XYZ file of C-alpha atoms in Angstrom:
688
model
C -45.672 204.699 4.083
C -42.785 202.531 5.213
C -42.211 201.936 8.925
C -39.292 200.912 11.084
C -38.185 200.700 14.714
C -36.694 203.709 16.490
C -34.150 203.257 19.270
C -32.946 206.106 21.480
C -30.496 205.304 24.267
C -28.656 207.713 26.558
C -25.690 206.157 28.382
C -24.814 207.628 31.765
C -22.928 207.078 34.976
C -24.996 205.230 37.606
C -28.264 207.122 38.145
C -29.980 207.508 41.537
C -32.283 204.466 41.755
C -35.181 206.619 42.957
C -35.008 208.702 39.762
C -34.693 205.955 37.153
C -38.371 205.175 36.607
C -39.361 208.838 36.531
C -36.635 209.773 34.034
C -37.292 206.731 31.852
C -41.034 207.355 31.620
C -40.506 211.078 31.061
C -38.140 210.417 28.143
C -40.674 208.109 26.511
C -43.511 210.574 27.088
C -41.458 213.469 25.710
C -40.625 211.645 22.487
C -44.223 210.433 22.171
C -45.535 214.001 22.508
C -43.002 215.283 20.008
C -44.080 212.718 17.432
C -47.728 213.532 18.063
C -47.080 217.264 17.595
C -45.317 216.474 14.312
C -48.189 214.172 13.256
C -45.833 211.214 12.841
C -47.593 207.877 13.277
C -46.124 204.991 15.237
C -46.881 201.807 17.152
C -46.079 200.800 20.715
C -43.736 203.013 22.782
C -41.583 201.139 25.310
C -39.352 202.669 27.976
C -36.274 200.790 29.197
C -33.805 201.722 31.901
C -30.926 200.452 34.000
C -28.603 202.350 36.338
C -26.401 203.166 33.312
C -28.923 203.896 30.582
C -32.275 205.428 29.647
C -33.772 204.041 26.453
C -36.910 204.259 24.338
C -37.982 201.928 21.534
C -40.874 202.760 19.238
C -42.381 200.173 16.915
C -43.668 200.866 13.396
C -42.558 204.483 13.260
C -43.521 205.834 9.822
C -40.716 207.238 7.701
C -42.334 210.623 6.960
C -45.068 213.008 7.919
C -48.269 212.772 5.898
C -48.713 215.305 3.108
C -51.034 218.095 4.134
C -53.196 220.629 2.357
C -52.450 224.088 3.699
C -55.127 226.748 3.446
C -54.602 230.399 4.372
C -57.213 233.139 4.443
C -56.249 236.664 3.513
C -58.168 239.931 3.342
C -61.851 240.138 2.455
C -62.440 240.374 -1.274
C -63.865 243.880 -0.909
C -60.597 245.018 0.684
C -58.379 243.041 -1.704
C -59.297 244.959 -4.871
C -60.126 248.555 -5.612
C -61.173 249.679 -9.060
C -60.193 246.252 -10.350
C -56.637 246.497 -9.051
C -55.046 244.593 -6.201
C -54.609 246.589 -3.010
C -51.504 246.549 -0.854
C -53.329 244.138 1.459
C -53.767 241.651 -1.384
C -50.188 242.084 -2.599
C -48.792 241.659 0.920
C -50.820 238.484 1.443
C -49.596 237.086 -1.884
C -45.971 237.816 -0.974
C -46.413 236.048 2.389
C -47.601 232.982 0.483
C -44.745 233.225 -2.055
C -47.040 233.608 -5.081
C -48.544 236.283 -7.334
C -51.958 237.801 -6.631
C -53.259 236.013 -9.707
C -52.421 232.650 -8.079
C -54.699 233.322 -5.114
C -58.194 231.830 -4.848
C -61.552 232.981 -3.505
C -62.778 231.383 -0.284
C -66.534 231.405 0.277
C -67.665 231.510 3.920
C -70.880 232.304 5.740
C -69.361 235.720 6.483
C -68.534 236.556 2.883
C -65.834 235.999 0.266
C -62.155 236.196 1.127
C -58.912 236.054 -0.742
C -57.135 232.754 -0.014
C -54.277 230.438 -0.809
C -54.220 226.658 -0.920
C -51.295 224.311 -1.547
C -50.134 220.759 -0.902
C -47.328 220.614 1.655
C -45.158 217.515 1.484
C -44.419 215.790 4.778
C -40.859 215.906 6.112
C -38.840 212.704 6.538
C -39.073 211.409 10.097
C -35.297 211.236 10.401
C -35.115 214.991 9.818
C -37.613 215.632 12.612
C -36.158 213.256 15.203
C -33.093 215.285 16.247
C -35.159 218.202 17.522
C -37.807 215.923 19.061
C -35.283 213.817 20.992
C -33.172 216.778 22.090
C -36.262 218.562 23.400
C -37.360 215.429 25.279
C -33.918 214.989 26.874
C -33.657 218.659 27.860
C -37.101 218.496 29.485
C -36.315 215.506 31.714
C -37.233 216.136 35.380
C -33.683 215.746 36.677
C -33.771 216.051 40.500
C -30.339 217.707 40.679
C -28.025 218.587 37.809
C -24.246 218.355 37.835
C -21.348 219.270 35.552
C -18.273 217.188 34.828
C -14.839 217.883 33.397
C -14.508 221.107 31.441
C -17.940 220.707 29.863
C -20.754 223.211 30.379
C -23.296 220.430 29.838
C -25.487 219.601 32.854
C -27.327 216.387 33.671
C -28.092 214.169 36.649
C -24.889 212.183 36.032
C -22.101 212.398 33.421
C -23.264 211.141 30.003
C -21.062 208.929 27.839
C -22.908 207.785 24.745
C -26.001 208.438 22.662
C -27.584 205.879 20.350
C -30.215 206.887 17.805
C -31.152 204.259 15.237
C -34.065 204.267 12.828
C -34.004 200.669 11.707
C -30.388 200.160 10.639
C -29.829 203.857 9.946
C -28.030 206.183 12.372
C -30.018 209.369 12.888
C -27.726 212.381 12.561
C -28.384 214.127 15.867
C -26.755 215.435 19.036
C -27.766 216.025 22.646
C -25.950 216.872 25.865
C -22.756 217.350 23.886
C -22.891 213.869 22.360
C -23.231 212.899 18.717
C -25.601 210.021 18.069
C -24.236 206.722 16.847
C -24.899 202.983 16.976
C -22.442 202.118 19.777
C -23.778 201.043 23.169
C -22.132 199.426 26.190
C -22.787 196.218 28.058
C -22.267 195.381 31.723
C -19.540 197.494 33.326
C -17.580 194.411 34.524
C -18.809 191.406 32.551
C -18.896 193.049 29.089
C -17.222 196.473 29.101
C -16.413 196.376 25.378
C -18.294 198.568 22.895
C -21.276 196.958 21.137
C -22.141 197.967 17.576
C -25.863 197.671 16.987
C -26.680 196.748 13.392
C -30.415 197.368 13.801
C -32.670 198.921 16.422
C -34.479 195.601 16.804
C -31.241 194.005 18.034
C -31.125 196.176 21.156
C -32.577 193.959 23.907
C -30.942 190.743 22.709
C -27.559 192.407 22.238
C -27.626 193.840 25.750
C -28.738 190.579 27.309
C -25.816 188.848 25.600
C -23.678 191.535 27.242
C -25.053 190.835 30.753
C -27.622 193.641 30.818
C -31.378 193.233 31.308
C -32.711 196.562 30.044
C -36.394 195.769 30.587
C -37.276 197.110 34.044
C -40.202 194.748 34.588
C -38.217 191.717 33.434
C -35.340 192.649 35.741
C -37.676 193.037 38.714
C -39.336 189.711 38.064
C -35.925 188.084 37.704
C -35.043 189.433 41.155
C -38.357 188.260 42.601
C -37.894 184.744 41.204
C -34.340 184.512 42.500
C -35.270 185.756 45.972
C -38.116 183.244 46.230
C -35.830 180.452 45.009
C -33.148 181.356 47.575
C -35.766 181.412 50.323
C -37.024 177.979 49.317
C -33.524 176.576 49.632
C -33.382 177.988 53.170
C -36.851 176.597 54.009
C -37.937 180.169 54.713
C -40.462 182.743 53.545
C -39.040 185.754 51.719
C -40.693 189.102 52.401
C -40.557 191.116 49.190
C -41.347 194.750 49.787
C -42.395 196.198 46.418
C -40.730 199.560 47.034
C -37.491 197.798 47.962
C -37.797 195.610 44.877
C -38.053 198.699 42.658
C -35.091 200.315 44.404
C -32.891 197.233 44.156
C -33.706 196.758 40.487
C -32.470 200.315 39.975
C -29.091 199.356 41.388
C -28.251 196.421 39.137
C -28.124 195.490 35.469
C -27.589 191.753 35.933
C -29.161 190.662 39.247
C -27.802 187.688 41.162
C -29.425 186.773 44.493
C -27.177 185.523 47.295
C -28.077 184.449 50.823
C -26.061 185.568 53.825
C -26.474 185.209 57.579
C -25.911 187.144 60.787
C -25.402 186.210 64.441
C -28.489 184.815 66.134
C -27.794 186.985 69.178
C -29.133 189.941 67.179
C -32.583 188.316 67.205
C -32.927 189.585 70.788
C -33.464 192.997 69.193
C -37.042 193.625 67.905
C -37.376 192.269 64.399
C -38.607 195.609 63.067
C -35.289 197.236 64.042
C -33.231 194.611 62.244
C -35.466 194.724 59.190
C -35.277 198.524 58.992
C -31.502 198.361 59.226
C -31.238 195.692 56.535
C -33.626 197.469 54.173
C -32.561 201.074 54.684
C -28.814 200.576 54.867
C -28.064 197.501 52.776
C -31.150 196.951 50.603
C -31.518 193.351 51.804
C -34.622 191.167 51.714
C -35.343 189.471 55.035
C -36.587 185.935 55.673
C -39.162 184.508 58.087
C -39.726 181.022 59.423
C -43.071 179.232 59.144
C -44.190 180.919 62.388
C -43.562 184.375 60.968
C -40.434 184.941 63.062
C -37.351 186.607 61.624
C -34.576 184.212 60.658
C -30.887 185.203 60.974
C -30.630 185.302 57.177
C -30.816 187.916 54.448
C -30.821 187.954 50.661
C -28.688 190.501 48.832
C -28.834 191.256 45.111
C -25.404 191.440 43.535
C -24.699 193.187 40.230
C -22.127 190.585 39.210
C -22.182 186.842 38.657
C -19.099 186.140 40.714
C -16.903 183.082 40.189
C -16.605 183.036 43.984
C -20.059 183.939 45.343
C -19.044 182.991 48.877
C -16.579 185.867 48.846
C -19.398 188.279 47.942
C -21.590 186.814 50.697
C -18.860 187.170 53.295
C -18.335 190.781 52.268
C -22.011 191.527 52.815
C -22.023 189.709 56.154
C -19.051 191.792 57.235
C -20.889 194.996 56.308
C -24.213 194.113 57.971
C -22.653 193.089 61.281
C -21.848 196.620 62.534
C -25.207 197.868 61.265
C -27.071 195.322 63.385
C -24.709 195.979 66.271
C -25.730 199.636 66.102
C -29.394 198.661 66.234
C -28.722 196.425 69.252
C -26.814 199.253 70.937
C -29.658 201.735 70.340
C -32.171 199.237 71.729
C -30.153 198.501 74.864
C -29.404 202.183 75.440
C -32.998 203.300 75.025
C -34.338 200.717 77.486
C -32.135 202.052 80.278
C -34.404 205.077 80.495
C -38.192 204.644 80.854
C -40.401 206.332 78.303
C -42.039 208.379 81.032
C -38.689 209.989 81.813
C -38.623 211.362 78.287
C -41.819 213.395 78.662
C -39.761 216.356 79.803
C -37.570 216.059 76.681
C -40.614 216.711 74.507
C -40.586 220.316 75.734
C -37.515 220.869 73.610
C -39.027 219.534 70.374
C -41.169 221.980 68.401
C -44.317 220.576 66.839
C -45.142 223.823 65.042
C -43.802 227.192 66.143
C -47.262 228.709 66.645
C -48.702 225.561 68.219
C -45.910 224.835 70.670
C -43.866 221.758 71.407
C -44.582 218.055 71.371
C -45.106 218.349 75.132
C -47.882 220.890 74.498
C -49.433 218.594 71.890
C -49.262 215.614 74.265
C -51.032 217.660 76.941
C -53.813 218.646 74.537
C -54.123 215.102 73.209
C -54.467 213.720 76.731
C -57.565 215.817 77.442
C -59.272 214.940 74.153
C -58.304 211.246 74.225
C -59.646 210.883 77.787
C -62.947 212.474 76.750
C -63.278 210.217 73.704
C -62.409 207.106 75.730
C -65.224 207.939 78.115
C -67.660 208.179 75.210
C -66.684 204.869 73.588
C -66.573 202.714 76.735
C -62.785 202.854 76.853
C -60.486 203.257 79.831
C -60.090 206.973 80.502
C -56.901 206.543 82.549
C -55.312 204.392 79.851
C -56.198 206.924 77.159
C -54.675 209.770 79.153
C -51.518 207.785 79.891
C -51.133 206.715 76.265
C -51.417 210.335 75.118
C -48.749 211.403 77.585
C -46.324 208.749 76.308
C -47.335 208.788 72.636
C -44.524 210.973 71.298
C -41.786 209.934 73.715
C -40.220 207.397 71.374
C -39.515 210.214 68.918
C -36.582 211.251 71.112
C -35.097 207.743 71.422
C -31.898 206.767 69.637
C -33.625 204.051 67.635
C -36.329 206.293 66.177
C -33.875 209.096 65.528
C -31.932 206.587 63.390
C -34.996 204.894 61.865
C -37.970 207.327 61.840
C -40.205 204.684 60.266
C -40.149 202.846 63.612
C -42.085 205.571 65.445
C -44.895 204.022 67.421
C -43.457 200.548 67.001
C -40.593 201.326 69.362
C -42.990 203.134 71.659
C -44.875 199.861 72.048
C -41.710 197.871 72.762
C -40.350 200.355 75.274
C -43.692 200.818 77.047
C -44.041 197.045 77.389
C -40.505 196.867 78.799
C -41.421 199.605 81.293
C -44.424 197.614 82.536
C -47.116 199.880 81.117
C -50.577 198.286 80.647
C -50.830 196.240 77.453
C -53.517 198.477 75.968
C -51.415 201.590 76.609
C -48.392 199.983 74.945
C -50.426 198.867 71.946
C -52.010 202.293 71.583
C -48.594 203.883 71.119
C -48.242 201.963 67.865
C -51.910 202.211 66.894
C -51.924 206.028 67.086
C -50.565 206.148 63.509
C -53.328 203.925 62.118
C -54.778 204.143 59.564
C -51.726 205.248 57.568
C -53.730 205.297 54.304
C -57.369 205.003 53.275
C -57.594 201.207 53.137
C -55.328 200.553 56.127
C -56.478 198.913 59.365
C -57.784 201.124 62.149
C -56.662 200.815 65.786
C -57.964 197.614 67.362
C -58.157 198.903 70.953
C -60.432 201.595 72.365
C -57.381 203.352 73.796
C -55.687 203.316 70.400
C -58.831 204.667 68.748
C -59.157 207.472 71.284
C -55.503 208.452 70.912
C -55.497 208.282 67.109
C -58.608 210.470 66.943
C -57.301 212.991 69.479
C -53.951 213.387 67.727
C -55.519 214.048 64.322
C -58.205 216.385 65.666
C -55.547 218.402 67.476
C -53.518 218.756 64.287
C -56.543 219.684 62.177
C -57.853 222.372 64.527
C -54.373 223.700 65.234
C -53.190 224.020 61.637
C -56.477 225.486 60.431
C -56.445 227.764 63.488
C -53.153 229.375 62.447
C -54.372 229.849 58.875
C -52.185 227.176 57.273
C -55.017 225.538 55.378
C -54.153 222.981 52.699
C -54.406 224.084 49.085
C -54.984 222.133 45.921
C -51.272 221.377 45.566
C -49.843 221.794 49.067
C -50.740 219.882 52.207
C -47.514 219.811 54.256
C -49.208 218.608 57.445
C -51.144 215.844 55.622
C -54.495 217.222 56.769
C -56.422 215.380 54.074
C -55.002 212.096 55.279
C -55.726 213.083 58.888
C -59.337 213.928 58.067
C -59.908 210.693 56.165
C -58.237 208.817 59.024
C -60.722 210.266 61.511
C -63.634 209.306 59.276
C -62.361 205.763 58.836
C -61.826 205.224 62.561
C -65.318 206.485 63.386
C -66.991 204.502 60.603
C -65.056 201.230 60.667
C -64.933 201.326 64.464
C -68.707 202.050 64.541
C -68.137 204.959 66.919
C -71.250 207.123 66.841
C -69.569 210.356 67.917
C -70.515 213.914 66.995
C -67.653 215.420 65.022
C -68.682 218.966 65.886
C -68.489 218.192 69.588
C -65.048 216.622 69.196
C -63.739 219.563 67.173
C -65.047 222.061 69.697
C -63.224 220.187 72.461
C -59.997 219.912 70.437
C -60.081 223.596 69.486
C -60.633 224.589 73.110
C -57.341 222.939 74.113
C -55.350 225.477 72.070
C -54.546 228.597 74.047
C -54.335 231.089 71.199
C -55.398 230.607 67.606
C -55.364 233.620 65.250
C -58.229 232.201 63.212
C -60.371 230.832 66.031
C -63.542 232.541 64.794
C -65.566 230.087 62.729
C -62.800 227.501 63.101
C -64.989 224.533 64.064
C -67.413 225.124 61.185
C -64.532 225.395 58.722
C -62.777 222.229 59.865
C -66.074 220.348 60.102
C -66.944 221.322 56.529
C -63.481 220.350 55.337
C -63.725 216.930 56.983
C -67.235 216.193 55.751
C -66.123 217.146 52.252
C -63.701 214.198 52.447
C -66.786 211.971 52.226
C -66.800 212.655 48.484
C -63.509 210.761 48.092
C -64.579 208.213 50.709
C -67.755 207.564 48.744
C -65.887 207.125 45.473
C -63.928 204.255 47.016
C -67.254 202.551 47.712
C -68.557 203.328 44.198
C -70.973 205.941 45.567
C -71.733 208.716 43.091
C -71.115 212.406 43.695
C -74.850 213.167 43.475
C -75.470 210.783 46.386
C -72.799 212.563 48.431
C -74.371 215.940 47.633
C -77.816 214.715 48.713
C -76.527 213.748 52.163
C -74.177 216.717 52.444
C -77.201 218.985 52.035
C -78.408 217.882 55.466
C -76.848 219.039 58.770
C -75.343 215.645 59.624
C -72.295 215.854 61.911
C -71.897 212.209 62.962
C -69.652 210.479 60.400
C -71.010 207.009 61.186
C -74.522 208.308 60.565
C -73.327 210.127 57.425
C -71.890 206.891 56.029
C -75.096 204.975 56.728
C -77.099 207.628 54.904
C -74.687 207.534 51.945
C -75.055 203.786 51.608
C -78.826 203.961 51.976
C -79.287 206.708 49.377
C -76.873 204.931 47.016
C -78.976 201.773 47.235
C -82.196 203.799 46.850
C -80.812 205.506 43.731
C -80.699 202.112 42.006
C -84.444 201.580 42.447
C -86.760 202.283 39.469
C -88.809 204.684 41.645
C -85.791 206.845 42.494
C -85.714 208.959 39.339
C -89.383 209.933 39.547
C -89.287 210.646 43.275
C -86.066 212.668 42.939
C -87.692 214.731 40.185
C -90.796 215.207 42.314
C -88.713 216.333 45.289
C -86.854 218.756 43.043
C -90.175 220.147 41.845
C -91.457 220.457 45.409
C -88.242 222.211 46.455
C -88.616 224.736 43.644
C -92.291 225.376 44.439
C -91.650 225.896 48.148
C -88.629 228.121 47.465
C -90.857 230.584 45.596
C -93.199 231.093 48.549
C -92.719 234.394 50.341
C -94.199 233.354 53.687
C -93.969 230.338 55.929
C -95.694 227.167 54.793
C -98.038 225.542 57.302
C -96.630 222.555 59.144
C -99.896 220.587 59.236
C -102.493 219.625 56.652
C -106.180 220.513 57.200
C -108.239 217.479 56.133
C -111.333 219.643 55.551
C -109.551 221.566 52.773
C -108.702 218.481 50.748
C -110.767 218.508 47.552
C -109.283 216.210 44.894
C -109.191 212.375 45.140
C -105.476 212.288 44.225
C -104.831 214.880 46.912
C -106.493 212.700 49.543
C -104.662 209.569 48.362
C -101.309 211.321 48.715
C -102.202 212.760 52.111
C -103.223 209.330 53.403
C -100.073 207.766 51.954
C -97.815 210.387 53.548
C -99.489 209.902 56.944
C -99.141 206.123 56.680
C -95.496 206.322 55.654
C -94.773 208.825 58.410
C -96.019 206.364 61.006
C -94.062 203.533 59.385
C -90.698 205.197 58.826
C -90.191 207.461 61.827
C -89.202 204.497 64.058
C -86.799 203.406 61.313
C -85.215 206.861 61.233
C -84.683 206.842 64.977
C -82.908 203.470 64.684
C -80.721 204.641 61.775
C -82.324 202.117 59.405
C -82.251 204.525 56.507
C -82.281 201.996 53.707
C -85.405 200.304 55.100
C -87.020 203.723 55.434
C -86.239 204.739 51.857
C -87.449 201.382 50.582
C -90.764 202.106 52.297
C -90.907 205.672 50.949
C -90.440 204.313 47.418
C -94.127 203.300 47.669
C -95.037 206.995 47.415
C -94.135 207.153 43.742
C -97.599 206.382 42.357
C -99.572 208.763 44.623
C -96.971 211.498 44.027
C -97.178 211.061 40.240
C -100.991 211.065 40.387
C -101.028 214.213 42.533
C -98.925 216.216 40.091
C -100.918 214.880 37.124
C -104.357 215.625 38.562
C -104.030 218.423 41.146
C -103.340 222.129 40.607
C -101.019 223.055 43.487
C -101.316 226.809 43.063
C -105.113 226.937 43.387
C -106.942 230.290 43.284
C -108.276 229.753 46.806
C -105.576 230.819 49.276
C -106.545 228.290 51.940
C -106.607 225.379 49.481
C -103.311 226.458 47.922
C -101.586 226.776 51.281
C -102.962 223.413 52.381
C -101.537 221.749 49.274
C -98.204 223.428 49.930
C -98.301 222.039 53.466
C -98.921 218.562 52.028
C -95.922 218.884 49.711
C -93.819 220.180 52.581
C -94.741 217.160 54.695
C -93.828 214.880 51.756
C -90.437 216.534 51.338
C -89.799 216.462 55.098
C -90.076 212.668 55.101
C -87.237 212.301 52.604
C -85.208 215.030 54.282
C -85.011 212.838 57.348
C -82.388 210.928 55.326
C -81.122 213.233 52.589
C -82.189 215.791 50.015
C -82.909 213.322 47.240
C -83.667 216.215 44.904
C -79.869 216.313 44.485
C -80.078 212.951 42.700
C -81.323 214.967 39.718
C -77.807 216.470 39.342
């Protein structure tokens, strides 16, 4: 079959930059699925997009579907003929196939003989299939908000202006969103507004680039990155390129041109984070640092035109950024006139959750839990309590109301200005750490205590009102909160009992509709997060299940066990010992009464039985000190030596002996063997 390149381009008014990637990928995926459903072969599928266009190019698209043999099965032969004549069932089946009964065939199956029909169906030309495939893909795009324009009833994210559909050099006769497909595209709105006639689909990228449009998203982003770095080098500065900002900026331009502007140095008296937030959020600027990491009074803007007078563009941007930075300076000066502590009362007017009270109520609860935790981790109890009282106060400042992403950061600045202890000030920022799984944890004990208290309060409170997260909804980010608690306890090496902490946090809530069983539920939910935690450390699910089977409530201890069992599972002895433990578990589970806790030496009869008993006693003496010190990997390495006596025991000894005393003694021996491993985990789960 012959192949050619397919080009589909939808021309639009400027799209929201946040939607461009999603829409572009969805269009490519929709066309790809349509071709797959139609069994049309093709090569690489590439998605392109700019603010004014969504495009898909597909290499080596075959020109027709493959021919197929169609087979239909009709009624059973016994029901198809009666007295040698065709029944109505046979005649109806023949009519449905468009043939006479005599043209039908017999199909032999393992369930008998059936009347059937078989024919060769020729594949349709690809160009006849494309209109429906493309229209379906366009109509299924996840448009965030539709609009109408003019007198048209058509709806889309933005008004649409042209539709290109080329298969090689051939225009595909199609329509979508009220547009008929053609070969005419458009270049840059200002540099090349004239229509561009595409002679072939393969000409697309080059033709657009000649018309001042870089349609390749990745190429456009890298062009911006290179230009920003080059501008920074000229200024002897370091450019900070935020990847999310880079994506957003690339969604605003078709022909990026980086320009460097400046602002008054007096604005550097404002915290750098405030200026950076203003530049990024409002103007989409990249900021620059000096070699000491300090903010320079410079910014880089990405223009969508290659101006003949770039200085005029720069001055325009400088004029726009000046009042923005002035606002940030005003917010900063205004906020500092009132100490953070004076804002505690204002928290009473801000609802945290209607059933859980205000931010003032949350701060009060957090203070009690944070103080308790600080006492347990050799922190300063007074600092922890003070930090909890002030933790949410910056949420009602002008700066954070304008730039919510500065919560915590501004708390630190304002607390330092107010003369609060350094650790208290730092904790106000650290309370939000870690923000994601691999993020840093709080560095100070006060920050750790506050971060733990805040998350534990949210977890117990939200579960306590019955608003548990589901598979698709987690509006209070409880999964992230739970993983944050685990990371702080593990990375901070804080050997705290999670059950004890949850009981304390739950007790701070006055009324919780679902208080019964709350601690057990939240504890189980949090320990279940170890499955995801383990995956990040390449720890298998069976290892997690082996540790989860034990009543371990100290996350630091849980993590040590996970790592130890994971290392043990790599040993050659692990498979045999896991199987043996599984066998022991099954044997003991079938016993109706209690199994003795000690082994009677006088009832030992078989040599292999004695060898195992001696080995278990020796290992018990060797590993119990290791267990008490949390040296689980060393303990499991020692227990690996039990493989040979365990294998010999099961090969040579009948556990369920006729003599009751002997049988029960052997069960006691197996129970003592299993108990040794259970000090770490139920390694029988490694058989899963």
